[in-house]
mmCIF file of C-alpha atoms and ligand atoms in Angstrom:
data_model
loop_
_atom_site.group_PDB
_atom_site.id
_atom_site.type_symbol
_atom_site.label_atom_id
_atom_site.label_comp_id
_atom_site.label_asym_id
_atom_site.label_seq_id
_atom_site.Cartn_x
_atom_site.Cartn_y
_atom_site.Cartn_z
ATOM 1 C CA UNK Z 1 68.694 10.578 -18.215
ATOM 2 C CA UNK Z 2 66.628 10.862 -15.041
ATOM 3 C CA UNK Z 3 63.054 9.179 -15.280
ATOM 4 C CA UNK Z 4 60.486 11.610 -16.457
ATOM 5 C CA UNK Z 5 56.805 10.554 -16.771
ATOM 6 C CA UNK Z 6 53.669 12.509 -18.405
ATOM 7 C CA UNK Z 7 49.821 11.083 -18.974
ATOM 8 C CA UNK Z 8 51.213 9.502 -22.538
ATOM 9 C CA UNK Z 9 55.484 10.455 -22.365
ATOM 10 C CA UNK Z 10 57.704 8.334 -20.327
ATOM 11 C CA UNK Z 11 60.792 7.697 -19.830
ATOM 12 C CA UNK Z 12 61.883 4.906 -17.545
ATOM 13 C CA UNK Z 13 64.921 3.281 -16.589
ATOM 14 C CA UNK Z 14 66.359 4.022 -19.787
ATOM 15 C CA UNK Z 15 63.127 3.261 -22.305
ATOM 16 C CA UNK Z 16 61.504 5.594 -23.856
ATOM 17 C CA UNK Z 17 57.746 4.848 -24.446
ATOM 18 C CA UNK Z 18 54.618 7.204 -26.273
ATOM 19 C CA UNK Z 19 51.273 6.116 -25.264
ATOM 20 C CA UNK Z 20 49.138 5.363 -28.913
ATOM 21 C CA UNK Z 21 46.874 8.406 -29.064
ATOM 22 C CA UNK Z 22 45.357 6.940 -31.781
ATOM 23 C CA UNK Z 23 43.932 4.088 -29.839
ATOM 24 C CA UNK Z 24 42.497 6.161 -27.164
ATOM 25 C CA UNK Z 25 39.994 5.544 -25.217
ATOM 26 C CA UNK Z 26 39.190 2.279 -25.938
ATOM 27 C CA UNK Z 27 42.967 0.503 -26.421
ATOM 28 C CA UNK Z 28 45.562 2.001 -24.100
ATOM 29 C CA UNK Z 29 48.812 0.589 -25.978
ATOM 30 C CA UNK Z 30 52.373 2.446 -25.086
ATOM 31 C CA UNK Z 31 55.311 1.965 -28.054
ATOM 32 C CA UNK Z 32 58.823 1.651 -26.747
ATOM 33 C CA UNK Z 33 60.121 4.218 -29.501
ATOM 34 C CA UNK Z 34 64.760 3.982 -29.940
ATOM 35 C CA UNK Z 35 64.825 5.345 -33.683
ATOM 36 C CA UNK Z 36 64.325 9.016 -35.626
ATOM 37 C CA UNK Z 37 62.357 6.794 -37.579
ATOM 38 C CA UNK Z 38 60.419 5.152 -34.982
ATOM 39 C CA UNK Z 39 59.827 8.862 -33.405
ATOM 40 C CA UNK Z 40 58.717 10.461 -36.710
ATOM 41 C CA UNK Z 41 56.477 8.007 -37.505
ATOM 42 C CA UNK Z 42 54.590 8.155 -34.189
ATOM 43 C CA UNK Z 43 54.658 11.956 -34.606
ATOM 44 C CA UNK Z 44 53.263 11.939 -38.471
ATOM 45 C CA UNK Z 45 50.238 9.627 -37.090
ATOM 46 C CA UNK Z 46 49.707 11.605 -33.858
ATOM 47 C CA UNK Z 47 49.989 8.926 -32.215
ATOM 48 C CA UNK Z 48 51.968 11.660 -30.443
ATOM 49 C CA UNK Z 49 50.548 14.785 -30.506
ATOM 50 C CA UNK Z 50 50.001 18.354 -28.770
ATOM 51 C CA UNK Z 51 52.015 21.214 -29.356
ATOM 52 C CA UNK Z 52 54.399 20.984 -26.702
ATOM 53 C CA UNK Z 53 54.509 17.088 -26.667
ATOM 54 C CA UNK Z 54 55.932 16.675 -29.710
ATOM 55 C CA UNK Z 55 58.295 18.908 -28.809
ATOM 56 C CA UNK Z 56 59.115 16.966 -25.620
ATOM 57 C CA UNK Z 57 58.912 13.165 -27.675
ATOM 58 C CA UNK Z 58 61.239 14.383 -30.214
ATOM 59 C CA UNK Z 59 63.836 15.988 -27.581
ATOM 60 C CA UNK Z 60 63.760 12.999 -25.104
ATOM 61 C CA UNK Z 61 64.368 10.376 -27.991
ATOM 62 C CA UNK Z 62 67.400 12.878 -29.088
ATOM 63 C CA UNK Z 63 68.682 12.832 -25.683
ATOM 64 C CA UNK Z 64 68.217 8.845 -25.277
ATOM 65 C CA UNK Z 65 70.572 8.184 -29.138
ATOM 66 C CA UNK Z 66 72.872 10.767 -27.123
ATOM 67 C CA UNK Z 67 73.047 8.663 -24.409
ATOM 68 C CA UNK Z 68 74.167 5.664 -26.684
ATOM 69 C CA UNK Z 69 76.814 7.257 -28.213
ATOM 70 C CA UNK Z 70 75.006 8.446 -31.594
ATOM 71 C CA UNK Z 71 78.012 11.275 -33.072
ATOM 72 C CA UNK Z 72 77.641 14.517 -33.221
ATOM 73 C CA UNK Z 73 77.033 14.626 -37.110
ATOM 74 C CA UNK Z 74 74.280 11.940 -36.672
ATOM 75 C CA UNK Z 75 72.274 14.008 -33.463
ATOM 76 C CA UNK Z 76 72.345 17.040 -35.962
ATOM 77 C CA UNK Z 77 70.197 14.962 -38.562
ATOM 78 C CA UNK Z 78 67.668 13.480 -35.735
ATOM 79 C CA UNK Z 79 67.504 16.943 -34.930
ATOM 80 C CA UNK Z 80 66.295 18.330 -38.909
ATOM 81 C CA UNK Z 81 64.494 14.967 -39.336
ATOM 82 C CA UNK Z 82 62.356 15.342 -36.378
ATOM 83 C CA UNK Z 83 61.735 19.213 -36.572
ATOM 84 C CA UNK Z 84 60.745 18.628 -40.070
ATOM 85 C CA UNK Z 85 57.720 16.369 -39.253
ATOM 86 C CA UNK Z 86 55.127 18.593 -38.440
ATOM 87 C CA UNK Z 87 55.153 22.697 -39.633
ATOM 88 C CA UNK Z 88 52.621 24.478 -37.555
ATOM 89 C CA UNK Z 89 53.352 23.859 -34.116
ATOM 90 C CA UNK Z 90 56.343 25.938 -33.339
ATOM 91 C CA UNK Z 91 57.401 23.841 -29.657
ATOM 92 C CA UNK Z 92 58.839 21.084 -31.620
ATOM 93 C CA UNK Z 93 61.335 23.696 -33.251
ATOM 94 C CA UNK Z 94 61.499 25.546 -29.895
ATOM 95 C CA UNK Z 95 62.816 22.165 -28.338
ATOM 96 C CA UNK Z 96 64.877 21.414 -31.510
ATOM 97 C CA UNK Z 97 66.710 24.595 -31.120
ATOM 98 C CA UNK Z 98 67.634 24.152 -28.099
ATOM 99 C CA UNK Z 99 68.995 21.018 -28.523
ATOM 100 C CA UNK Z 100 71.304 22.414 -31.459
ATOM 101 C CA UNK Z 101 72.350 24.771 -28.898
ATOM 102 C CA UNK Z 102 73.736 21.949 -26.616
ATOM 103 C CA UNK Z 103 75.075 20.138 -29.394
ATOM 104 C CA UNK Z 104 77.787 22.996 -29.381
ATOM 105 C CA UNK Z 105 78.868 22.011 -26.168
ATOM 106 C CA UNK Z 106 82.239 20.483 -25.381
ATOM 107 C CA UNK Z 107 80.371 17.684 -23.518
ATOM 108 C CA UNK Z 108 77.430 17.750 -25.677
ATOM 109 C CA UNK Z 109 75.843 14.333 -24.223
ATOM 110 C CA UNK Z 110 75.691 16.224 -20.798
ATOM 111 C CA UNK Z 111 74.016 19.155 -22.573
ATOM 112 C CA UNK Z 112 71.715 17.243 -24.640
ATOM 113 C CA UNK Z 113 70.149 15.038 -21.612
ATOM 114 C CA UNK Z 114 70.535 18.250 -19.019
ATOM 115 C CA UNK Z 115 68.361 20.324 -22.151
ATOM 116 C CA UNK Z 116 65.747 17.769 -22.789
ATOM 117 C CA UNK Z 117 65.454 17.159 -18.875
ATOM 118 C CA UNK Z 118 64.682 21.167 -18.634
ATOM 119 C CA UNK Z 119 62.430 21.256 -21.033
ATOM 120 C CA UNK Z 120 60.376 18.644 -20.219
ATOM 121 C CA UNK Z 121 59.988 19.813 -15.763
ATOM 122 C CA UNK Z 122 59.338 23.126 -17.453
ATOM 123 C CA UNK Z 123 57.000 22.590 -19.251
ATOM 124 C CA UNK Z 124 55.074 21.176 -16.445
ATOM 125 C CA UNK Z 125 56.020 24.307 -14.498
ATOM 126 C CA UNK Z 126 54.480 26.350 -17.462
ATOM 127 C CA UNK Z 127 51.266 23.816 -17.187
ATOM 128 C CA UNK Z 128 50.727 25.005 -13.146
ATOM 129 C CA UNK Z 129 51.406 28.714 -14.123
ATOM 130 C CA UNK Z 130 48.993 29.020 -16.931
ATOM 131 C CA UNK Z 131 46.061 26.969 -15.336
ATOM 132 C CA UNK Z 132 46.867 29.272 -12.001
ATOM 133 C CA UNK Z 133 46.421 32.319 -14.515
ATOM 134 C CA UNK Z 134 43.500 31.315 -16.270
ATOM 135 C CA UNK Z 135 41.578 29.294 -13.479
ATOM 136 C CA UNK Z 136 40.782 33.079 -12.413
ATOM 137 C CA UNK Z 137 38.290 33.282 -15.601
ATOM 138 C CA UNK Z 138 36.025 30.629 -15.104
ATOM 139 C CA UNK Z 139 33.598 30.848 -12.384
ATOM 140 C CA UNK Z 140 31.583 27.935 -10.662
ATOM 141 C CA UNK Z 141 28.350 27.553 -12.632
ATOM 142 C CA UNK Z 142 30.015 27.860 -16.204
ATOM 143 C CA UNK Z 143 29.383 26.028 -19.458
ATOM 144 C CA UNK Z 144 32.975 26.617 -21.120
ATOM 145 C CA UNK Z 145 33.543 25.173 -24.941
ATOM 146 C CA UNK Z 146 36.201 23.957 -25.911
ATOM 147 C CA UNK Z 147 38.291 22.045 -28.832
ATOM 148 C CA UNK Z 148 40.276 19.420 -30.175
ATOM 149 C CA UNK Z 149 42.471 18.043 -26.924
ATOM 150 C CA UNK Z 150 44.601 20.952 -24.797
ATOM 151 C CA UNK Z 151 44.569 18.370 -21.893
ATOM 152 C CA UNK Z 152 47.678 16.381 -19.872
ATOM 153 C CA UNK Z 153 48.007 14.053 -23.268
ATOM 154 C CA UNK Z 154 49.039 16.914 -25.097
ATOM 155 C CA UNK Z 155 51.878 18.253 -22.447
ATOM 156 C CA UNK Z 156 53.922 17.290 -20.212
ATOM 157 C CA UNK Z 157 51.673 18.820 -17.566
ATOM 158 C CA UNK Z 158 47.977 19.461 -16.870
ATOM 159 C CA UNK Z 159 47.624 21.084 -19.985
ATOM 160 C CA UNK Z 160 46.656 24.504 -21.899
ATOM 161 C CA UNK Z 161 42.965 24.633 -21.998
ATOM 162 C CA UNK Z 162 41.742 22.181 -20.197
ATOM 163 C CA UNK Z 163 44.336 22.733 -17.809
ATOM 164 C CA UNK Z 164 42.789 25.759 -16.726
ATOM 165 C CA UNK Z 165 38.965 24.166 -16.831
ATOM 166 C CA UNK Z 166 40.782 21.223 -14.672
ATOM 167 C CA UNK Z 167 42.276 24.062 -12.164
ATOM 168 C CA UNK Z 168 38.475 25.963 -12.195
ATOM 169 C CA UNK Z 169 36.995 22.551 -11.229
ATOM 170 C CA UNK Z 170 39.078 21.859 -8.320
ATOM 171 C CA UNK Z 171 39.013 25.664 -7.270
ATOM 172 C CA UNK Z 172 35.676 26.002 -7.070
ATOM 173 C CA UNK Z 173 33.786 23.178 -8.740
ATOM 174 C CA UNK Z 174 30.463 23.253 -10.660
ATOM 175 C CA UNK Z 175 32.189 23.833 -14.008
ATOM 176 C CA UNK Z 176 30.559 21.962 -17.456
ATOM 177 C CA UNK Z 177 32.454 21.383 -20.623
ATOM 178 C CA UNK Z 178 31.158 21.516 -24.106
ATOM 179 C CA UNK Z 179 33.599 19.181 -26.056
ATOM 180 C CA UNK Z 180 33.395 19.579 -29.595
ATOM 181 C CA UNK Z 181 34.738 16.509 -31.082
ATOM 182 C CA UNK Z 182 36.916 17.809 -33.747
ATOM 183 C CA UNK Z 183 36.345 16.904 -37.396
ATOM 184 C CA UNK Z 184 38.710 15.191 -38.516
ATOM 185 C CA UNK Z 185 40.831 13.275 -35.882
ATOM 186 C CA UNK Z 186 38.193 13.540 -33.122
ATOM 187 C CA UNK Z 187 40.819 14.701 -30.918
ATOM 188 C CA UNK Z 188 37.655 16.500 -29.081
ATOM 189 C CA UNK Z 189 35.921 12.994 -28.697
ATOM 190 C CA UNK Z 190 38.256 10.293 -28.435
ATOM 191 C CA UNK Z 191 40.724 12.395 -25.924
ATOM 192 C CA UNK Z 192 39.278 15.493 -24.368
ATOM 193 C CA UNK Z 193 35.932 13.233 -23.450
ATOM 194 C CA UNK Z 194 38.640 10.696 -22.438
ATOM 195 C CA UNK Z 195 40.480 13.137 -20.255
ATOM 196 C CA UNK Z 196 37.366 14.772 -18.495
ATOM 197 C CA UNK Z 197 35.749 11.072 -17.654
ATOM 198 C CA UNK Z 198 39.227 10.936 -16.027
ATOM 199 C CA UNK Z 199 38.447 13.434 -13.861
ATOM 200 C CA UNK Z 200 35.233 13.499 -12.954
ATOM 201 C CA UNK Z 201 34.291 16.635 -14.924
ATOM 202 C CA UNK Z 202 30.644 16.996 -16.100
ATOM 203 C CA UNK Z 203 31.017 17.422 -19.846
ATOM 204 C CA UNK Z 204 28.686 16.849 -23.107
ATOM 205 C CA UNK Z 205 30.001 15.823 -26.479
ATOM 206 C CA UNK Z 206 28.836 17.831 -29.490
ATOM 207 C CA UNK Z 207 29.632 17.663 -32.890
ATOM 208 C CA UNK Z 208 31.721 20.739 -34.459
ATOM 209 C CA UNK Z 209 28.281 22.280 -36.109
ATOM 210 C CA UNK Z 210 26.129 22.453 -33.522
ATOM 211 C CA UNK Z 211 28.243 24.833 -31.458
ATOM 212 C CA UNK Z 212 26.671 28.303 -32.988
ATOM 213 C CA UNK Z 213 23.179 26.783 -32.053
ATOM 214 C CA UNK Z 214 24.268 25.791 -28.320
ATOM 215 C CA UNK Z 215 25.799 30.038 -28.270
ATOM 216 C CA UNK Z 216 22.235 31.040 -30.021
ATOM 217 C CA UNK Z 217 20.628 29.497 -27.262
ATOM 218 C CA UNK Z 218 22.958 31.397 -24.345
ATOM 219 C CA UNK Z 219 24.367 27.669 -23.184
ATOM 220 C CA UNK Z 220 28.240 28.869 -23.849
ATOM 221 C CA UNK Z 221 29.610 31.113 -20.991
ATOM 222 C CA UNK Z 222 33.737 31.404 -22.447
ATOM 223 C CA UNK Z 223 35.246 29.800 -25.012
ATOM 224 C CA UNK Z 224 39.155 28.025 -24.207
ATOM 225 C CA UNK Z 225 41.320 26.669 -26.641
ATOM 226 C CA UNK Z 226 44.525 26.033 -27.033
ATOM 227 C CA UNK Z 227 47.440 26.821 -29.802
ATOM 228 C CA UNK Z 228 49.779 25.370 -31.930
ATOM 229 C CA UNK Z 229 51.901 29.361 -32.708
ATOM 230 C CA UNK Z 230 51.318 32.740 -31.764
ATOM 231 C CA UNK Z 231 52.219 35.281 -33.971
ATOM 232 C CA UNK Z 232 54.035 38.728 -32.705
ATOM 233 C CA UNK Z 233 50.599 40.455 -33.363
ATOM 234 C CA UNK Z 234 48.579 37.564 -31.461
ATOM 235 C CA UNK Z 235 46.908 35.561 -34.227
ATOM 236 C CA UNK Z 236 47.559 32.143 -33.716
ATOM 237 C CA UNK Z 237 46.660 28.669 -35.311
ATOM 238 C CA UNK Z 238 45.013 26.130 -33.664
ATOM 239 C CA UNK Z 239 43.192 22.925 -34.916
ATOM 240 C CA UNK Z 240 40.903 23.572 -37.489
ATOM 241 C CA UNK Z 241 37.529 24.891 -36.384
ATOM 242 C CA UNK Z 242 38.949 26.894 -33.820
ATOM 243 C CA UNK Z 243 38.389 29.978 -36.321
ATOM 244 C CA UNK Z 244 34.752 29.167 -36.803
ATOM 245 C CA UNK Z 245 34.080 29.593 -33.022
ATOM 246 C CA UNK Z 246 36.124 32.594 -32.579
ATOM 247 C CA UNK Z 247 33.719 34.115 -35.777
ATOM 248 C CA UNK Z 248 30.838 32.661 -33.630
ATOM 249 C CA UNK Z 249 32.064 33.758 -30.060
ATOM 250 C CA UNK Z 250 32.453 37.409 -31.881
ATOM 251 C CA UNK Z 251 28.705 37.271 -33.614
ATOM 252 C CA UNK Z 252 27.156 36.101 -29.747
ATOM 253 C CA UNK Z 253 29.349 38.441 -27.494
ATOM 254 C CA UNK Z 254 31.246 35.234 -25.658
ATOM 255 C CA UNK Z 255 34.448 35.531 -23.993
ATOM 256 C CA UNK Z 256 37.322 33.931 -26.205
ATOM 257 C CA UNK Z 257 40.647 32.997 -24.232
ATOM 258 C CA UNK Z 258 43.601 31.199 -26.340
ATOM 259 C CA UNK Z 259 46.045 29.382 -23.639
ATOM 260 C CA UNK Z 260 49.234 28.563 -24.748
ATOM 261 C CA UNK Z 261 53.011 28.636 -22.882
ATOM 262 C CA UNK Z 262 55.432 30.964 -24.032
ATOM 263 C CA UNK Z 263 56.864 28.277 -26.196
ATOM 264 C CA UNK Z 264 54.153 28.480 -28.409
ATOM 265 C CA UNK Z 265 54.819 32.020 -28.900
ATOM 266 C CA UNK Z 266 57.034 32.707 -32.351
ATOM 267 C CA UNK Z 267 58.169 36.460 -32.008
ATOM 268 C CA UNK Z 268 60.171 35.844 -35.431
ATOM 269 C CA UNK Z 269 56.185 35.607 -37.459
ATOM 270 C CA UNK Z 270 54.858 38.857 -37.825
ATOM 271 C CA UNK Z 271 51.176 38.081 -38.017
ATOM 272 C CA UNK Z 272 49.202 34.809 -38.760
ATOM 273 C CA UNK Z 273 49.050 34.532 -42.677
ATOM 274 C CA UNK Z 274 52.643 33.706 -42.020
ATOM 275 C CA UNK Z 275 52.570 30.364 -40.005
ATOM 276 C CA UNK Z 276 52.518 27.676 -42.178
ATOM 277 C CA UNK Z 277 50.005 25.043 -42.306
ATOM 278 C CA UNK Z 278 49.977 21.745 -42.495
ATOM 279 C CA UNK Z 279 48.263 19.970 -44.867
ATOM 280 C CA UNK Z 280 47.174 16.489 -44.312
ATOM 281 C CA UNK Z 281 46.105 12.923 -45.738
ATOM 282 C CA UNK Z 282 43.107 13.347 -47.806
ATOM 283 C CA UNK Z 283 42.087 9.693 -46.256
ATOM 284 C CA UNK Z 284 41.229 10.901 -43.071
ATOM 285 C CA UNK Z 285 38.164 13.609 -44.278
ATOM 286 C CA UNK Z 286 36.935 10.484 -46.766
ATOM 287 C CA UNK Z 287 36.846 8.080 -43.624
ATOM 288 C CA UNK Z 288 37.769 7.882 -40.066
ATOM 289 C CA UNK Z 289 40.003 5.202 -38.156
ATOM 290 C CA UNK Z 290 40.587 4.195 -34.902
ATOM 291 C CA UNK Z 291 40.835 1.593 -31.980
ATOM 292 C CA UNK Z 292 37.569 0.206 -33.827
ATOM 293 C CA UNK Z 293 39.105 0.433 -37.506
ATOM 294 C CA UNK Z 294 38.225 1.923 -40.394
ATOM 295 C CA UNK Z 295 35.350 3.199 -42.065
ATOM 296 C CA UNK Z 296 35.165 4.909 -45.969
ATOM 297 C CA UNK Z 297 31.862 6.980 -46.628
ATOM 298 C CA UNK Z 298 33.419 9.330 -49.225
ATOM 299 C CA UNK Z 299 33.740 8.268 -52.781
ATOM 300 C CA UNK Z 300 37.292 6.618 -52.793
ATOM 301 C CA UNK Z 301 38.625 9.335 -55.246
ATOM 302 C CA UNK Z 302 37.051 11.983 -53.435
ATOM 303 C CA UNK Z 303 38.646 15.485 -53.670
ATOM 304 C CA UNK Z 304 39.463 16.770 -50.094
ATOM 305 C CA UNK Z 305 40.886 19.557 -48.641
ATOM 306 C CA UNK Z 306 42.375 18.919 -45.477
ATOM 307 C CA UNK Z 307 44.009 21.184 -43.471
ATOM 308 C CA UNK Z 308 45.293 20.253 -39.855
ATOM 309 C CA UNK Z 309 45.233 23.863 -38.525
ATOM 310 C CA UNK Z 310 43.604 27.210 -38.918
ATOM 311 C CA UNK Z 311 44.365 30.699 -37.653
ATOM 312 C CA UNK Z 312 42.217 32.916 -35.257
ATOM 313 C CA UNK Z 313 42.817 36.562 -36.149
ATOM 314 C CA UNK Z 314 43.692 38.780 -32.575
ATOM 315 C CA UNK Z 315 40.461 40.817 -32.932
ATOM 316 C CA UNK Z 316 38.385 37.968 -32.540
ATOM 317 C CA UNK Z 317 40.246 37.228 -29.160
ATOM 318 C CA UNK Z 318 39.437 38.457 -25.533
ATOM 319 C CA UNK Z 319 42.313 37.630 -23.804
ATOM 320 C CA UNK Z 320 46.076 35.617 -24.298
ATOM 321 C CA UNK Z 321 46.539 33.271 -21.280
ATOM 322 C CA UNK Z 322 49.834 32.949 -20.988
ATOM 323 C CA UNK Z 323 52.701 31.165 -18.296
ATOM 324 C CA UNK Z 324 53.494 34.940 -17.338
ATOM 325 C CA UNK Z 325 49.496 36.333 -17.216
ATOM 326 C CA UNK Z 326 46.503 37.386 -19.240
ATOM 327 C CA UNK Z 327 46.905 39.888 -21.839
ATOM 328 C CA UNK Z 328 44.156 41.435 -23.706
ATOM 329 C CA UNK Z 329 44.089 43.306 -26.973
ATOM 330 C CA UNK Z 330 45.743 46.259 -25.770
ATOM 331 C CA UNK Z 331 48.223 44.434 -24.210
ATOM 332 C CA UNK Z 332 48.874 42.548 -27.355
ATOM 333 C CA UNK Z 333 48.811 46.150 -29.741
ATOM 334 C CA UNK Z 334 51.082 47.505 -27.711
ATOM 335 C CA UNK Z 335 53.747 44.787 -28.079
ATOM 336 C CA UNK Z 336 53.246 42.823 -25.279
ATOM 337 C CA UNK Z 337 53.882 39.380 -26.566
ATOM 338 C CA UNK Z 338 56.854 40.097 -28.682
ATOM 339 C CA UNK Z 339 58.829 41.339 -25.844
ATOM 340 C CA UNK Z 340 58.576 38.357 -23.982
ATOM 341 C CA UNK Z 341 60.737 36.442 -26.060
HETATM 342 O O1 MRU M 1 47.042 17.927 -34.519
HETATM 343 P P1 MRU M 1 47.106 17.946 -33.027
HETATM 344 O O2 MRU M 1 46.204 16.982 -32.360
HETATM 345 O O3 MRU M 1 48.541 17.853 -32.529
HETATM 346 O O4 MRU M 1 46.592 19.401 -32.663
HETATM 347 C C1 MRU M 1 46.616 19.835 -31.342
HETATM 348 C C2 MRU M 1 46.038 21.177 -31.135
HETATM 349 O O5 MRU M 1 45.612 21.827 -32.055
HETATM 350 C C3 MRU M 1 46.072 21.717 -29.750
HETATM 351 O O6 MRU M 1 45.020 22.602 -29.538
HETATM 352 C C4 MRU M 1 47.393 22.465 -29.541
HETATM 353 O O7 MRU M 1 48.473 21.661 -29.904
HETATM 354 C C5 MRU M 1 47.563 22.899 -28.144
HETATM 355 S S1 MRU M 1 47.783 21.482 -27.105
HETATM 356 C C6 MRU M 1 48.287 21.830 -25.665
#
C-alpha cells in the first residue's frame, strides 16, 4: 500500500500507526496498530475517533492483514469485527462496505489496498470541497460556535466543521471560535482547542452550559458542527449537546449549518429516531481521564446515563453543507439528500 499520512492516521513504509487521541494535547504518543484487536480497541477508546476516521483506521488496517496474506474468510471477520465497534457513525460501515465489495474480487488483495487507498485521498478531496462550500458562510468579523472536534484529527483532511472555520480564516481572516468543550470526552477542549492553537485561530474555551448565555448576549454569529449520520429527511446525530444548541440557535434566531461528506449521509434511515445510538461507559460521566489521569467526583455506584450521540431534528437546521453544496430546508423536503446516494 502506498504511504498515506493524516494529522493522527499514517501509514508508512508498511506500518500502520493512530496517533493516541486520548493523550492529546499534552502527550503526543502514536500506536503502531497490526491486529482487529489492536484496531478495535483503539477505536472503542477513541483513541481513534471522528466519523470518517474510523472509517479510514479500520479500512487501512484491513488492507495492511491483506497485504500479509490474511484469507479471504479471515478479512470477512476483520471486516464485521471492526464495523461492529461503534453504531452511530455510519463512515465506518460506508468504508466496511466497500471493502466487502473488493473482497469479491478475483484479486481481492489488489482490490482491498486499491479501495482503502480511494477512500482515504477522497476523503481528503471531500475535506477541500466542503470547507470550499461552507467557507462562503462565515464572514471576517464572526464569532462561530462550535462542538466536540470536526477538525483534521477527525478526517483524513482539514475536516467538517472546523474545516470550513479553518478555510474562512485563511480566506479572509478575523474569524473567532467559541469551543465548547464537550461533556464528557472533552473532545471540544482537549482537541478542537488543540487544533485551533495549531493554527493560529483566535478561539475561547467555554463549558457546554454557558453557550445559551454567550447567544443571550448576541456573542454567537453561526453555529458549525459536524455529524456522525444523516438521515434521508436531514436529521442527523452528532455528539451529544449538539441538540441543545440547535434548540438554542432556534430560540435566538442563529444560523445553524451541519457539515458532513456524503459518506455520512445514510439514504437507507428514513428519519433520525432511526440511527442508533451508542451508549457508553458509565465511568466516564462519574470521572474524567486523560494525559493527566484520572479523577472520580461521582459516587462510585453512581447511576449514569451516557449517551455518546444525540440527534438534531432538520427544522432546527439552516443549511446541510455538504462535498456537493449547501442545501437548505427546502432542498432537503424536496428530496435532495436522498438522491445523492
Ligand atoms: O465520539 P467521537 O469523538 O468520535 O464523536 C465525533 C463527533 O461527534 C464529530 O462531530 C463527528 O464525528 C464529525 S467529525 C468530522
Amino acid at each position: 500500500m502506498q504511504n498515506l499520512v493524516a494529522s493522527s492516521l499514517k501509514y508508512e513504509n508498511g506500518t500502520l500507526s493512530v496517533l493516541n487521541q486520548y493523550l492529546l494535547p499534552h502527550q503526543q504518543v502514536w500506536h503502531e496498530c497490526n491486529s482487529v484487536e489492536a484496531m478495535k480497541e483503539l477505536i472503542i477508546s477513541l483513541k481513534i475517533r471522528g466519523a470518517p476516521l474510523i472509517g479510514l483506521g479500520a479500512s487501512l488496517l484491513v488492507a495492511h492483514l491483506a497485504e500479509q496474506g490474511a484469507t479471504k474468510a479471515a478479512l470477512t471477520d476483520a471486516i464485521n469485527e471492526l464495523e461492529a465497534t461503534r453504531p452511530t457513525a455510519v463512515n465506518l460501515m460506508h468504508c466496511m462496505a466497500a471493502l466487502r465489495e473488493a473482497l469479491k474480487q478475483s484479486d481481492f488483495v489488489i482490490a482491498i489496498v486499491a479501495t482503502a487507498e480511494r477512500l482515504f485521498i477522497e476523503d481528503i478531496e471531500l475535506c477541500e470541497r466542503m470547507a470550499t462550500f461552507g467557507a462562503e458562510l462565515i464572514n471576517s468579523g464572526d464569532n462561530i460556535l462550535t462542538h466536540c472536534n470536526t477538525g483534521a484529527l477527525a478526517t483524513a483532511g482539514i475536516g467538517t466543521a472546523l474545516g470550513v472555520i479553518y478555510k474562512a480564516q485563511q480566506q479572509h481572516g478575523n474569524v473567532h471560535v467559541w469551543v465548547d468543550e464537550t461533556r464528557p470526552l472533552l473532545q471540544g477542549g482537549r482537541l478542537t482547542a488543540f487544533e485551533l492553537e495549531r493554527w493560529k485561530i483566535p478561539y475561547t474555551l467555554i463549558c457546554d452550559n454557558m453557550a445559551a448565555s454567550l447567544m443571550a448576549a448576541g456573542k454567537v454569529d453561526k453555529i458549525v458542527v459536524g455529524a456522525d449520520r444523516i438521515a434521508a429527511n436531514g436529521d442527523f446525530a452528532n455528539k451529544v449537546g449538539t441538540y441543545n444548541l440547535a434548540v438554542l440557535a432556534h430560540f435566538h434566531n442563529i444560523p445553524f449549518y451541519v457539515v458532513a461528506p456524503v459518506t455520512t449521509l445514510d439514504t437507507h434511515t428514513i428519519c433520525g429516531n432511526d440511527i442508533e445510538i451508542e451508549q457508553r461507559n458509565s465511568a466516564e460521566v462519574r470521572g474524567v481521564s486523560g494525559s493527566f489521569g484520572e479523577a472520580l467526583w461521582a459516587p462510585t455506584n453512581a447511576n449514569v446515563y451516557n449517551p455518546a450521540f444525540d440527534v438534531t431534528p432538520a427544522k432546527l437546521v439552516t443549511g446541510w453543507v455538504l462535498d456537493s453544496g449547501i442545501y437548505d430546508k427546502s432542498d432537503v423536503e424536496s428530496g435532495a439528500l436522498a438522491a445523492l446516494k
